[in-house]
Coordinates of C-alpha atoms and ligand atoms in Angstrom, one line a residue:
M296 CA -1.2 -62.0 43.4
E297 CA -3.7 -62.1 40.6
S298 CA -5.9 -59.5 42.2
A299 CA -3.0 -57.2 43.1
R300 CA -2.1 -57.3 39.4
A301 CA -5.6 -56.6 38.4
R302 CA -5.8 -53.7 40.7
F303 CA -2.6 -52.3 39.4
S304 CA -4.1 -52.5 35.9
Y305 CA -7.0 -50.3 37.1
A306 CA -4.6 -47.9 38.8
S307 CA -2.6 -47.8 35.6
T308 CA -5.6 -47.1 33.5
H309 CA -6.5 -44.1 35.6
A310 CA -3.1 -42.8 36.1
S311 CA -2.3 -43.0 32.4
S312 CA -5.5 -41.5 31.4
W313 CA -4.4 -38.3 33.1
V314 CA -1.6 -38.4 30.7
S315 CA -4.0 -38.8 27.9
L316 CA -5.5 -35.4 28.7
A317 CA -2.3 -33.9 27.6
R318 CA -2.0 -33.9 23.9
T319 CA 1.7 -33.1 24.4
A320 CA 3.7 -34.3 27.3
E321 CA 5.8 -31.2 27.6
H322 CA 3.3 -28.8 29.0
V323 CA 1.2 -30.7 31.5
I324 CA 3.4 -31.1 34.5
V325 CA 1.0 -33.7 35.7
A326 CA 1.9 -36.0 32.8
A327 CA 5.5 -36.2 34.0
V328 CA 4.5 -36.6 37.6
V329 CA 2.0 -39.3 36.9
V330 CA 4.6 -41.4 35.3
K331 CA 6.8 -41.2 38.3
V332 CA 3.9 -41.8 40.6
A333 CA 2.9 -44.9 38.7
H334 CA 6.4 -46.3 39.0
H335 CA 6.1 -45.7 42.7
V336 CA 2.7 -47.4 42.9
Y337 CA 4.0 -50.3 41.0
S338 CA 7.1 -50.7 43.0
V339 CA 5.6 -50.4 46.4
G340 CA 2.5 -52.4 45.5
L341 CA -1.0 -51.1 45.5
K342 CA -2.6 -50.0 48.6
K343 CA -6.1 -51.2 49.3
S344 CA -7.8 -47.9 49.0
I345 CA -6.7 -47.3 45.4
G346 CA -7.8 -50.7 44.4
K347 CA -11.2 -50.2 46.0
L348 CA -11.4 -46.8 44.5
L349 CA -10.6 -47.8 41.0
V350 CA -12.8 -50.9 41.0
G351 CA -15.5 -48.6 42.3
L352 CA -14.9 -46.1 39.5
V353 CA -14.9 -48.7 36.8
R354 CA -18.1 -50.2 38.1
A355 CA -19.7 -46.8 38.4
V356 CA -18.9 -45.9 34.8
P357 CA -20.8 -48.2 32.5
G358 CA -24.0 -46.7 34.0
G359 CA -22.9 -43.4 32.5
S360 CA -23.2 -41.4 35.7
S361 CA -20.6 -38.8 35.6
T362 CA -21.1 -37.2 39.0
L363 CA -19.3 -38.8 41.8
D364 CA -21.3 -39.7 44.9
A365 CA -19.8 -38.8 48.3
T366 CA -18.1 -42.2 49.0
L367 CA -16.5 -42.2 45.6
E368 CA -15.5 -38.6 46.1
Q369 CA -13.8 -39.5 49.3
E370 CA -12.0 -42.5 47.7
V371 CA -10.8 -40.2 44.9
D372 CA -9.5 -37.9 47.6
S373 CA -7.6 -40.6 49.5
A374 CA -6.1 -42.0 46.3
A375 CA -4.9 -38.5 45.4
K376 CA -3.4 -38.3 48.8
L377 CA -1.6 -41.6 48.5
L378 CA -0.3 -40.9 45.1
T379 CA 1.2 -37.5 46.1
K380 CA 2.7 -38.7 49.3
D381 CA 6.2 -38.9 48.0
V382 CA 6.0 -36.3 45.3
Q383 CA 7.6 -32.9 45.9
P384 CA 6.9 -30.8 47.8
N385 CA 5.9 -33.6 50.1
H386 CA 9.1 -35.5 49.8
P387 CA 10.9 -35.8 53.2
K388 CA 13.9 -33.9 51.7
M389 CA 11.7 -30.9 51.0
Q390 CA 10.2 -30.9 54.4
S391 CA 13.3 -29.5 56.1
H392 CA 12.9 -26.3 54.1
R393 CA 9.2 -26.0 54.8
F394 CA 7.5 -22.9 56.3
D395 CA 3.9 -22.7 57.3
S396 CA 4.2 -19.1 58.6
L397 CA 6.6 -16.2 58.5
P398 CA 9.8 -16.6 60.6
T399 CA 9.3 -14.3 63.6
T400 CA 12.4 -12.5 62.7
G401 CA 13.9 -12.7 59.2
L402 CA 16.5 -15.2 58.4
S403 CA 19.9 -14.1 57.4
R404 CA 20.4 -13.7 53.6
E405 CA 23.2 -16.4 53.7
V406 CA 20.8 -18.9 55.3
V407 CA 18.1 -18.2 52.8
L408 CA 20.5 -18.5 49.9
S409 CA 21.9 -21.7 51.1
K410 CA 18.4 -23.1 51.5
L411 CA 17.7 -22.1 47.9
A412 CA 20.9 -23.8 46.7
D413 CA 19.8 -26.9 48.6
L414 CA 16.3 -26.8 47.0
K415 CA 17.8 -26.2 43.6
R416 CA 19.7 -29.5 43.8
A417 CA 16.3 -31.3 43.8
D418 CA 15.6 -30.0 40.3
I419 CA 17.0 -31.3 37.0
D420 CA 20.3 -29.7 36.0
S421 CA 19.3 -27.8 32.9
H422 CA 22.9 -27.6 31.5
A423 CA 23.6 -31.4 31.6
G424 CA 21.5 -32.2 28.6
K425 CA 19.6 -35.0 30.3
S426 CA 16.2 -33.7 29.6
W427 CA 14.3 -33.1 26.3
A428 CA 11.9 -30.3 27.2
Y429 CA 11.2 -27.3 29.4
V430 CA 14.6 -25.6 29.5
Y431 CA 15.9 -23.6 26.6
S432 CA 19.2 -21.9 27.4
Q433 CA 22.5 -21.1 25.9
P434 CA 25.1 -23.7 27.1
D435 CA 27.4 -20.9 28.4
N436 CA 26.7 -20.0 32.1
T437 CA 27.9 -16.5 31.7
F438 CA 25.0 -15.8 29.3
D439 CA 22.6 -16.6 32.1
D440 CA 24.4 -14.2 34.3
F441 CA 24.2 -11.5 31.7
L442 CA 20.4 -12.1 31.3
A443 CA 20.1 -11.9 35.1
D444 CA 21.9 -8.6 35.2
A445 CA 19.6 -7.2 32.5
S446 CA 16.5 -8.5 34.2
N447 CA 17.6 -7.2 37.7
L448 CA 18.0 -3.6 36.4
F449 CA 14.3 -3.4 35.7
M450 CA 12.9 -5.9 38.1
H451 CA 10.7 -3.4 40.0
E452 CA 9.5 -1.6 37.0
N453 CA 6.0 -2.2 35.7
A454 CA 4.6 -2.1 32.2
L455 CA 1.1 -1.9 33.5
N456 CA 0.9 1.8 32.7
P457 CA 2.5 2.3 29.3
M458 CA 3.2 6.0 30.2
A459 CA 5.0 5.3 33.5
F460 CA 8.1 3.7 32.2
P461 CA 9.1 4.9 28.7
A462 CA 12.2 2.7 28.7
L463 CA 10.0 -0.5 29.1
R464 CA 7.7 0.7 26.4
K465 CA 10.6 1.4 24.1
M466 CA 12.2 -2.0 24.7
E467 CA 8.8 -3.8 24.2
N468 CA 8.3 -1.9 20.9
D469 CA 11.8 -2.9 19.8
I470 CA 11.2 -6.6 20.7
V471 CA 7.9 -6.7 18.8
R472 CA 9.4 -4.9 15.8
I473 CA 12.4 -7.2 15.7
S474 CA 10.2 -10.3 16.0
A475 CA 7.8 -9.1 13.3
T476 CA 10.6 -8.4 10.9
L477 CA 12.1 -11.9 11.6
L478 CA 8.7 -13.4 10.8
G479 CA 8.1 -11.7 7.5
G480 CA 5.9 -8.9 8.8
D481 CA 5.7 -5.6 6.8
A482 CA 5.6 -2.1 8.2
R483 CA 2.0 -2.6 9.4
A484 CA 2.8 -5.6 11.5
C485 CA 2.3 -5.1 15.2
G486 CA 1.9 -7.0 18.5
T487 CA 2.4 -7.2 22.2
M488 CA 4.8 -8.9 24.5
T489 CA 3.2 -11.5 26.8
S490 CA 4.3 -13.7 29.7
G491 CA 4.5 -16.8 27.5
G492 CA 3.1 -18.9 24.6
T493 CA -0.1 -19.6 26.4
E494 CA -0.9 -15.9 27.0
S495 CA 0.0 -15.1 23.4
I496 CA -2.4 -17.8 22.2
L497 CA -5.1 -16.7 24.5
M498 CA -4.8 -13.1 23.2
A499 CA -4.9 -14.1 19.6
V500 CA -8.1 -16.3 20.1
K501 CA -9.7 -13.5 22.1
A502 CA -8.9 -10.9 19.4
H503 CA -10.3 -13.1 16.6
R504 CA -13.4 -13.9 18.6
D505 CA -14.1 -10.3 19.3
R506 CA -13.4 -9.2 15.8
A507 CA -15.9 -11.9 14.4
L508 CA -18.5 -10.7 16.9
K509 CA -18.0 -7.0 15.8
L510 CA -17.8 -7.5 12.1
R511 CA -20.0 -10.6 11.5
N512 CA -22.1 -10.8 14.7
V513 CA -20.8 -14.3 15.4
T514 CA -22.2 -15.1 18.8
E515 CA -21.5 -18.9 18.9
P516 CA -17.9 -18.9 17.8
N517 CA -15.8 -22.0 16.8
M518 CA -12.3 -22.4 15.7
V519 CA -10.9 -25.1 13.5
I520 CA -7.5 -26.5 14.7
P521 CA -5.3 -29.5 14.1
I522 CA -5.4 -32.4 16.6
T523 CA -1.7 -31.7 17.0
A524 CA -2.3 -28.1 18.2
H525 CA -0.9 -27.1 21.5
P526 CA -3.4 -27.5 24.5
A527 CA -3.2 -23.8 25.0
F528 CA -5.8 -23.6 22.3
E529 CA -8.1 -25.9 24.3
K530 CA -7.6 -23.6 27.2
A531 CA -8.4 -20.6 25.1
G532 CA -11.6 -22.2 23.9
H533 CA -12.5 -23.1 27.4
Y534 CA -11.8 -19.7 28.8
F535 CA -13.4 -17.7 26.0
G536 CA -16.3 -19.9 25.1
V537 CA -15.0 -20.8 21.6
Q538 CA -16.0 -24.3 20.5
I539 CA -13.1 -26.3 19.1
R540 CA -13.3 -28.4 16.0
H541 CA -10.3 -30.8 15.6
A542 CA -9.0 -31.7 12.2
P543 CA -7.0 -34.9 11.8
V544 CA -3.5 -35.2 10.3
T545 CA -2.8 -36.4 6.8
N546 CA -1.1 -39.5 7.9
E547 CA -0.1 -40.4 11.4
L548 CA 3.2 -41.9 10.5
E549 CA 4.3 -40.6 7.1
D550 CA 2.9 -37.1 7.2
P551 CA 1.6 -35.8 10.5
R552 CA 0.8 -32.3 9.1
V553 CA -2.9 -31.4 9.4
S554 CA -5.1 -32.4 6.6
V555 CA -6.2 -29.2 4.8
P556 CA -9.3 -30.8 3.1
A557 CA -10.4 -32.0 6.6
M558 CA -10.0 -28.5 7.9
A559 CA -12.0 -27.1 5.0
K560 CA -14.9 -29.4 5.8
L561 CA -15.1 -28.2 9.4
I562 CA -15.5 -24.5 8.6
D563 CA -18.9 -22.9 8.9
R564 CA -20.2 -19.3 9.2
N565 CA -19.3 -19.3 12.9
T566 CA -15.7 -20.1 12.4
I567 CA -13.6 -17.3 13.9
M568 CA -10.1 -18.5 13.0
L569 CA -8.0 -21.4 11.6
L570 CA -4.8 -22.6 13.0
G571 CA -1.6 -24.1 11.7
S572 CA 1.6 -24.7 13.7
A573 CA 5.2 -24.0 12.7
P574 CA 6.2 -26.5 13.8
Q575 CA 3.7 -28.5 15.8
Y576 CA 5.2 -29.7 19.0
P577 CA 4.6 -33.5 19.0
H578 CA 6.5 -34.3 15.7
G579 CA 8.3 -31.1 14.8
V580 CA 6.7 -30.8 11.3
I581 CA 5.4 -27.5 9.9
D582 CA 1.8 -27.6 8.8
D583 CA 1.2 -26.7 5.2
I584 CA 0.9 -22.9 5.9
P585 CA 0.6 -21.8 2.3
A586 CA -2.4 -24.2 1.7
L587 CA -4.0 -23.1 5.0
G588 CA -3.4 -19.4 4.1
A589 CA -5.2 -20.0 0.7
L590 CA -8.1 -21.7 2.5
A591 CA -8.3 -18.8 5.0
L592 CA -8.4 -16.2 2.2
A593 CA -10.9 -18.2 0.2
R594 CA -13.3 -18.4 3.2
N595 CA -12.4 -15.0 4.5
I596 CA -11.3 -16.3 8.0
P597 CA -8.1 -15.3 9.7
L598 CA -5.3 -17.8 10.0
H599 CA -3.2 -18.0 13.1
V600 CA 0.3 -19.6 12.9
D601 CA 1.5 -20.9 16.2
A602 CA 5.3 -20.5 16.0
C603 CA 5.7 -20.6 19.8
V604 CA 8.5 -23.2 19.6
G605 CA 9.7 -22.4 16.0
G606 CA 9.5 -18.6 15.9
F607 CA 13.0 -17.9 17.0
I608 CA 14.8 -20.8 15.3
L609 CA 13.1 -21.3 11.9
P610 CA 14.1 -17.9 10.5
F611 CA 17.7 -18.8 11.2
I612 CA 17.5 -22.4 10.0
R613 CA 16.3 -20.9 6.7
K614 CA 19.6 -19.1 6.4
F615 CA 21.4 -22.4 5.7
R616 CA 18.4 -24.5 4.6
P617 CA 16.6 -22.2 2.0
D618 CA 14.1 -24.9 1.1
L619 CA 12.5 -24.8 4.6
P620 CA 8.7 -24.5 4.0
R621 CA 7.2 -21.1 4.3
F622 CA 5.3 -20.4 7.4
D623 CA 5.2 -16.7 8.4
F624 CA 3.5 -13.4 7.5
S625 CA 5.0 -13.6 4.0
V626 CA 2.3 -16.2 3.3
P627 CA -0.9 -14.6 2.2
G628 CA -3.7 -15.2 4.7
V629 CA -1.6 -15.3 7.8
A630 CA -3.2 -12.8 10.2
S631 CA -1.5 -13.5 13.5
M632 CA 1.4 -15.5 15.0
S633 CA 2.7 -16.5 18.4
A634 CA 6.4 -16.9 19.1
D635 CA 8.2 -17.6 22.4
L636 CA 11.3 -15.7 23.4
H637 CA 11.7 -18.1 26.3
K638 CA 12.0 -21.1 24.0
Y639 CA 14.5 -20.9 21.1
G640 CA 14.8 -17.1 21.7
F641 CA 16.9 -18.3 24.7
S642 CA 15.6 -15.5 27.0
S643 CA 14.5 -16.0 30.6
K644 CA 11.1 -17.5 31.3
G645 CA 8.1 -15.2 31.1
S646 CA 8.5 -13.8 27.6
S647 CA 6.7 -14.3 24.3
V648 CA 5.2 -12.2 21.6
V649 CA 1.8 -12.3 19.9
L650 CA 1.9 -10.6 16.5
Y651 CA -0.7 -9.4 13.9
S652 CA -0.3 -8.6 10.3
S653 CA -1.9 -5.2 11.1
E654 CA -3.8 -3.1 13.6
E655 CA -6.9 -4.3 11.9
Y656 CA -6.6 -7.4 14.2
R657 CA -4.7 -6.3 17.2
Q658 CA -7.2 -3.6 18.2
Y659 CA -9.6 -6.4 19.3
Q660 CA -7.0 -7.7 21.8
F661 CA -7.0 -4.7 24.0
F662 CA -9.1 -4.2 27.1
T663 CA -10.4 -0.8 28.1
Y664 CA -12.6 0.4 31.0
S665 CA -13.5 4.0 31.4
E666 CA -15.8 4.1 34.4
W667 CA -13.4 3.2 37.1
P668 CA -13.0 5.7 40.0
G669 CA -9.3 4.9 39.9
G670 CA -8.9 6.4 36.4
L671 CA -9.1 5.4 32.7
F672 CA -8.0 1.8 32.3
I673 CA -6.4 0.2 29.3
S674 CA -4.5 -3.0 29.3
P675 CA -3.1 -4.8 26.2
S676 CA -3.1 -8.4 27.5
M677 CA -4.2 -10.8 30.3
C678 CA -1.9 -9.5 33.0
G679 CA -2.3 -6.3 35.0
S680 CA 1.1 -5.5 36.4
R681 CA 3.8 -6.7 34.0
G682 CA 7.3 -7.0 35.3
G683 CA 10.1 -5.1 33.6
G684 CA 12.6 -8.0 34.1
P685 CA 11.5 -10.3 31.3
I686 CA 11.2 -7.3 28.9
A687 CA 14.7 -6.1 29.7
A688 CA 16.1 -9.7 29.5
A689 CA 14.5 -10.4 26.2
W690 CA 15.8 -7.1 24.7
A691 CA 19.3 -7.8 26.0
C692 CA 19.1 -11.4 24.7
L693 CA 18.1 -10.5 21.2
L694 CA 20.7 -7.7 20.9
S695 CA 23.5 -9.8 22.4
L696 CA 23.0 -12.9 20.3
G697 CA 22.2 -11.0 17.2
E698 CA 21.6 -12.7 13.9
S699 CA 25.0 -14.4 13.9
G700 CA 24.5 -15.8 17.4
Y701 CA 21.1 -17.2 16.6
V702 CA 22.4 -18.7 13.3
Q703 CA 25.3 -20.3 15.1
S704 CA 23.0 -21.8 17.7
A705 CA 20.6 -23.0 15.0
R706 CA 23.4 -24.8 13.1
L707 CA 24.6 -26.5 16.2
I708 CA 21.1 -27.6 17.1
M709 CA 20.2 -28.8 13.6
D710 CA 23.5 -30.7 13.4
T711 CA 22.7 -32.4 16.7
A712 CA 19.1 -33.0 15.6
D713 CA 20.3 -34.7 12.4
K714 CA 22.8 -36.8 14.3
L715 CA 20.0 -37.9 16.7
S716 CA 17.5 -38.7 14.0
N717 CA 20.0 -40.5 11.9
G718 CA 21.1 -42.4 15.0
V719 CA 17.5 -43.4 15.7
R720 CA 17.0 -44.5 12.1
A721 CA 20.1 -46.7 12.3
I722 CA 18.6 -48.6 15.3
P723 CA 16.7 -51.6 14.0
G724 CA 13.0 -51.4 14.9
L725 CA 12.9 -47.7 15.5
R726 CA 11.4 -45.1 13.2
V727 CA 11.3 -41.3 13.1
I728 CA 7.7 -40.0 12.7
G729 CA 7.2 -37.8 9.6
K730 CA 10.0 -35.6 8.3
P731 CA 10.8 -33.1 11.0
D732 CA 11.3 -29.6 9.6
A733 CA 13.1 -28.3 12.7
C734 CA 14.8 -29.5 15.8
L735 CA 12.0 -31.5 17.4
V736 CA 12.2 -35.2 16.6
S737 CA 9.9 -38.0 17.7
F738 CA 10.2 -41.7 17.1
L739 CA 8.4 -45.0 17.7
S740 CA 8.9 -48.7 17.4
T741 CA 7.9 -50.7 14.3
D742 CA 9.0 -53.9 15.9
P743 CA 6.2 -55.6 17.9
T744 CA 8.8 -57.1 20.3
V745 CA 10.0 -53.6 21.2
D746 CA 7.6 -51.5 23.3
I747 CA 8.8 -47.9 22.9
L748 CA 7.5 -46.9 26.4
A749 CA 9.5 -49.8 28.0
V750 CA 12.5 -48.3 26.2
A751 CA 11.6 -45.0 27.8
D752 CA 11.5 -46.7 31.2
V753 CA 14.9 -48.3 30.7
M754 CA 16.4 -45.0 29.6
E755 CA 15.1 -43.3 32.7
E756 CA 16.7 -45.9 34.9
T757 CA 20.1 -44.7 33.5
G758 CA 19.4 -41.1 34.4
W759 CA 17.7 -39.6 31.3
R760 CA 14.4 -37.8 31.6
I761 CA 12.2 -39.0 28.7
E762 CA 9.2 -37.3 27.1
R763 CA 6.5 -39.9 26.3
Q764 CA 3.8 -39.2 23.7
R765 CA 0.6 -41.0 22.7
K766 CA -1.3 -41.6 19.6
P767 CA 1.0 -43.2 18.5
S768 CA 3.1 -44.2 21.5
S769 CA 6.5 -42.5 20.9
I770 CA 9.4 -40.6 22.4
H771 CA 9.9 -36.9 21.9
L772 CA 13.2 -35.0 21.7
S773 CA 13.3 -31.1 21.7
V774 CA 16.9 -30.6 20.8
M775 CA 18.9 -27.8 22.6
P776 CA 22.5 -26.6 22.3
Q777 CA 23.4 -28.5 25.4
H778 CA 22.5 -31.8 23.7
A779 CA 25.4 -31.5 21.2
K780 CA 27.8 -33.0 23.7
I781 CA 25.6 -35.9 24.7
A782 CA 24.0 -37.0 21.4
D783 CA 26.3 -39.9 20.8
K784 CA 25.9 -41.2 24.3
F785 CA 22.1 -40.9 24.0
I786 CA 22.1 -42.9 20.8
S787 CA 24.3 -45.7 22.1
E788 CA 22.3 -46.0 25.3
L789 CA 19.1 -46.0 23.3
A790 CA 20.3 -48.9 21.1
Q791 CA 21.2 -50.8 24.3
A792 CA 17.8 -50.0 25.8
V793 CA 16.1 -51.3 22.7
N794 CA 18.1 -54.6 22.9
K795 CA 17.3 -54.9 26.6
V796 CA 13.6 -54.5 26.0
R797 CA 13.6 -57.0 23.1
A798 CA 15.4 -59.5 25.3
N799 CA 13.1 -59.0 28.3
Q800 CA 9.6 -59.0 27.1
Q801 CA 8.2 -58.6 30.6
L802 CA 9.5 -55.0 30.7
A803 CA 6.6 -54.1 28.4
K804 CA 4.2 -55.2 31.1
A805 CA 5.7 -52.9 33.8
G806 CA 6.1 -49.3 34.5
S807 CA 4.8 -46.6 32.1
A808 CA 4.6 -49.2 29.3
A809 CA 1.9 -51.1 31.1
M810 CA 0.2 -47.9 32.1
Y811 CA -0.1 -46.5 28.7
G812 CA -1.1 -49.9 27.4
M813 CA -4.3 -49.6 29.5
I814 CA -5.3 -46.2 28.1
A815 CA -7.7 -47.8 25.7
Q816 CA -9.8 -48.7 28.7
I817 CA -10.4 -45.2 30.0
P818 CA -13.9 -45.1 31.2
D819 CA -15.2 -41.6 31.5
E820 CA -13.4 -38.3 31.1
K821 CA -15.5 -36.7 33.9
L822 CA -14.1 -39.2 36.4
I823 CA -10.6 -38.7 35.2
E824 CA -11.0 -34.9 35.5
S825 CA -12.3 -35.1 39.0
F826 CA -9.3 -37.3 39.9
L827 CA -6.9 -34.9 38.2
V828 CA -8.2 -31.9 40.0
K829 CA -7.8 -33.6 43.4
F830 CA -4.3 -34.7 42.4
M831 CA -3.4 -31.2 41.4
A832 CA -4.8 -29.8 44.6
R833 CA -2.7 -32.2 46.6
L834 CA 0.4 -31.3 44.7
Y835 CA -0.1 -27.7 45.7
T836 CA -1.0 -28.6 49.3
P837 CA 2.0 -29.9 51.2
T838 CA 1.3 -32.6 53.8
R839 CA 1.3 -31.4 57.4
P840 CA 3.8 -33.2 59.5
A841 CA 1.0 -34.7 61.5
E842 CA -0.2 -36.5 58.4
G843 CA 2.9 -38.5 58.3
G844 CA 5.4 -36.3 56.5
A845 CA 8.8 -35.8 58.0
S846 CA 8.5 -34.0 61.3
T847 CA 11.7 -32.0 61.1
S848 CA 10.2 -28.9 59.7
S849 CA 10.1 -25.8 61.7
S850 CA 8.9 -22.3 61.0
S851 CA 12.0 -20.7 62.3
N852 CA 15.2 -22.8 61.8
Ligands
LIG1185 C1 5.4 -24.2 24.2 C2 4.4 -24.1 23.2 C3 3.2 -23.3 23.5 C4 2.9 -22.7 24.8 O1 3.9 -22.0 25.3 P1 4.1 -21.7 26.9 O2 5.2 -20.7 26.9 O3 4.5 -23.0 27.5 O4 2.8 -21.2 27.5 C5 2.4 -23.2 22.4 N1 2.5 -23.8 21.2 C6 3.6 -24.6 21.0 C7 3.8 -25.2 19.6 C8 4.6 -24.8 22.0 O5 5.6 -25.6 21.7

C-alpha cells in the first residue's frame, strides 16, 4: 500500500510537471489530457512499469545527467504508451471509426456523415456552456450556419497569390482595416490576416527581430516579456532564435499586471521588442500599456500589445465602461498588436490579425524569394496556401454582427462575468485574483482547508470541464455568451464543491489536487520534455488492434 502510494506520488510529480510547462492551461492540449490521465492512473492503480520508470527518473536526476540512457528511454516510452491507452483516439469507442488505409471503394456520403456525427458526440458540446475555454461562438446555431455558408463559398480559393483572387484580397484588406480602426490605428496602420493568434505573434516577433537586425545590427536578439505572456511568445523565441527575458508581475494576488520597473531593468542594447497583454490570459487583467509605451519610447524599442483574446471585445466593453484602461494604438509607443477573430470576434477557427502602426514595421514581416524557377515568390506570413474560407467567414462575421451586435454580446458577457465574480467572492474561502478588466476571471482559495484543485476535481465529477492554473493554484473562467444561462448553476455547484472539499480533507490528496501538489518536486526539465514528446507522439499514433485496442476496426466497413 505504502509503496503504491509512493509510486503514485512520483507519477503525479511527472504528470503534473507536464502541466507546469504550460503557463496557461488553455493552449496546451496536453495539460487537459494529463489531468484526465492522472485521474485514470489514480483510479486503476499504478502499473509496475511507471513506478519503475519514475523511481528511475528521480534517481537519475540528482546526478544532473539530462540525457536518458537506452533503458530509461524505453521506460519513458512504455509509460507514455500506458498513459495514452485510453485517451482518444485510442479509446475503444473511437476504434470502430478507425481507418489505416483508404477504403477500396469510397463510402457513401451518408455513411461518412453519420460517422462524423458519431465522432462529434465524443467532443464537448460547445453550446452547453460547460467548458471555460477553446470555443468562442455566438449562442445562436443559425449564426454558425451563416458562417459556414460564407466559408463554403470560398473554400477552394487560395490567398497564396494576392493577384489570383481579388475578392479574397479585398476582404482581407477590409478585415485588417476594420480591425485597425477598432484598435485605435490611424490611416497608416496596416497588417495581415493569419491563421490564429500564434501565427500573428510569430509574425510580429519575426518582424521586430529582422528590423532590429537591419537598423541596429542586433545579431543576438532578446525580448522582454511578462511571465504571464502567452506561450506563443516562447514558441516564437524558440523558432526564431530570440532569447526571452521574463519580467515578474507587480503582485501575484493583488495586481498581476507586469512590473514595469522590472521590465525596464531587463532591457539592453539587444532587446528587439517589449510586450504587454490586453488582457493577459491567466487573470484577465490588462498590463499597464501606457507605462509600457512610455518605456518603449524612452528606450526606442517597439512595444507589441497581445490583444489576441481582448482585441474584439475590449473596444466594445469601452462603449459602456469608458474608464477601461487604454491598451491600443492610441497609446504612444505601441508598434504592433495581435487580435484573434476566432476568439471574441466569434468567427470560425483559423482567423486572426497581426497589425502594425505603420508600414515601417510590417515590411519586415514579408518573405520574398526571387531566384525560384517557379517564379517570383512573395508571401506575407508563415503559411503558403491560405484558405479562402476563414477570410470569407471573418468578413461575413464582422459585417453581420456589426458594432451593435458586438456591443450586445459584450454586455451579456460582462454581466455574466460580473455575476460569476461576485458569486465567487460571496463564497467563503474563495478569492478572485486581481481586478479583471474584461471577461476572464480566475480565483483561488484563501482557506487552508479548501484545496482549490480538489474543488476543480469535484466540479468535473458533476460534468463541468475546469481550467486549472498554477502559480498560484487557481481556476480560470473565460466567459462566453453561452455561460449566461448557466452562471447561477455554476456558482451554486461551486459553493457545494467548496463545502464538500472542506468536509472531506482527503480529497486534497487525490486526483489533480495531489498531482499539482507534487509539482515542487519536479526534477529536471529535460526529462519532462522527453516524456512529453513521447506522450505527444503516442497521442498522434493510434494503437494498432494487435496492441490491445478494440479489434472491431476495419478499413472498409
Ligand atoms: C489565445 C491566445 C493566444 C494564441 O492564440 P491561438 O489562436 O490559440 O494561436 C495568444 N495570446 C493570448 C492572450 C491568447 O489568449
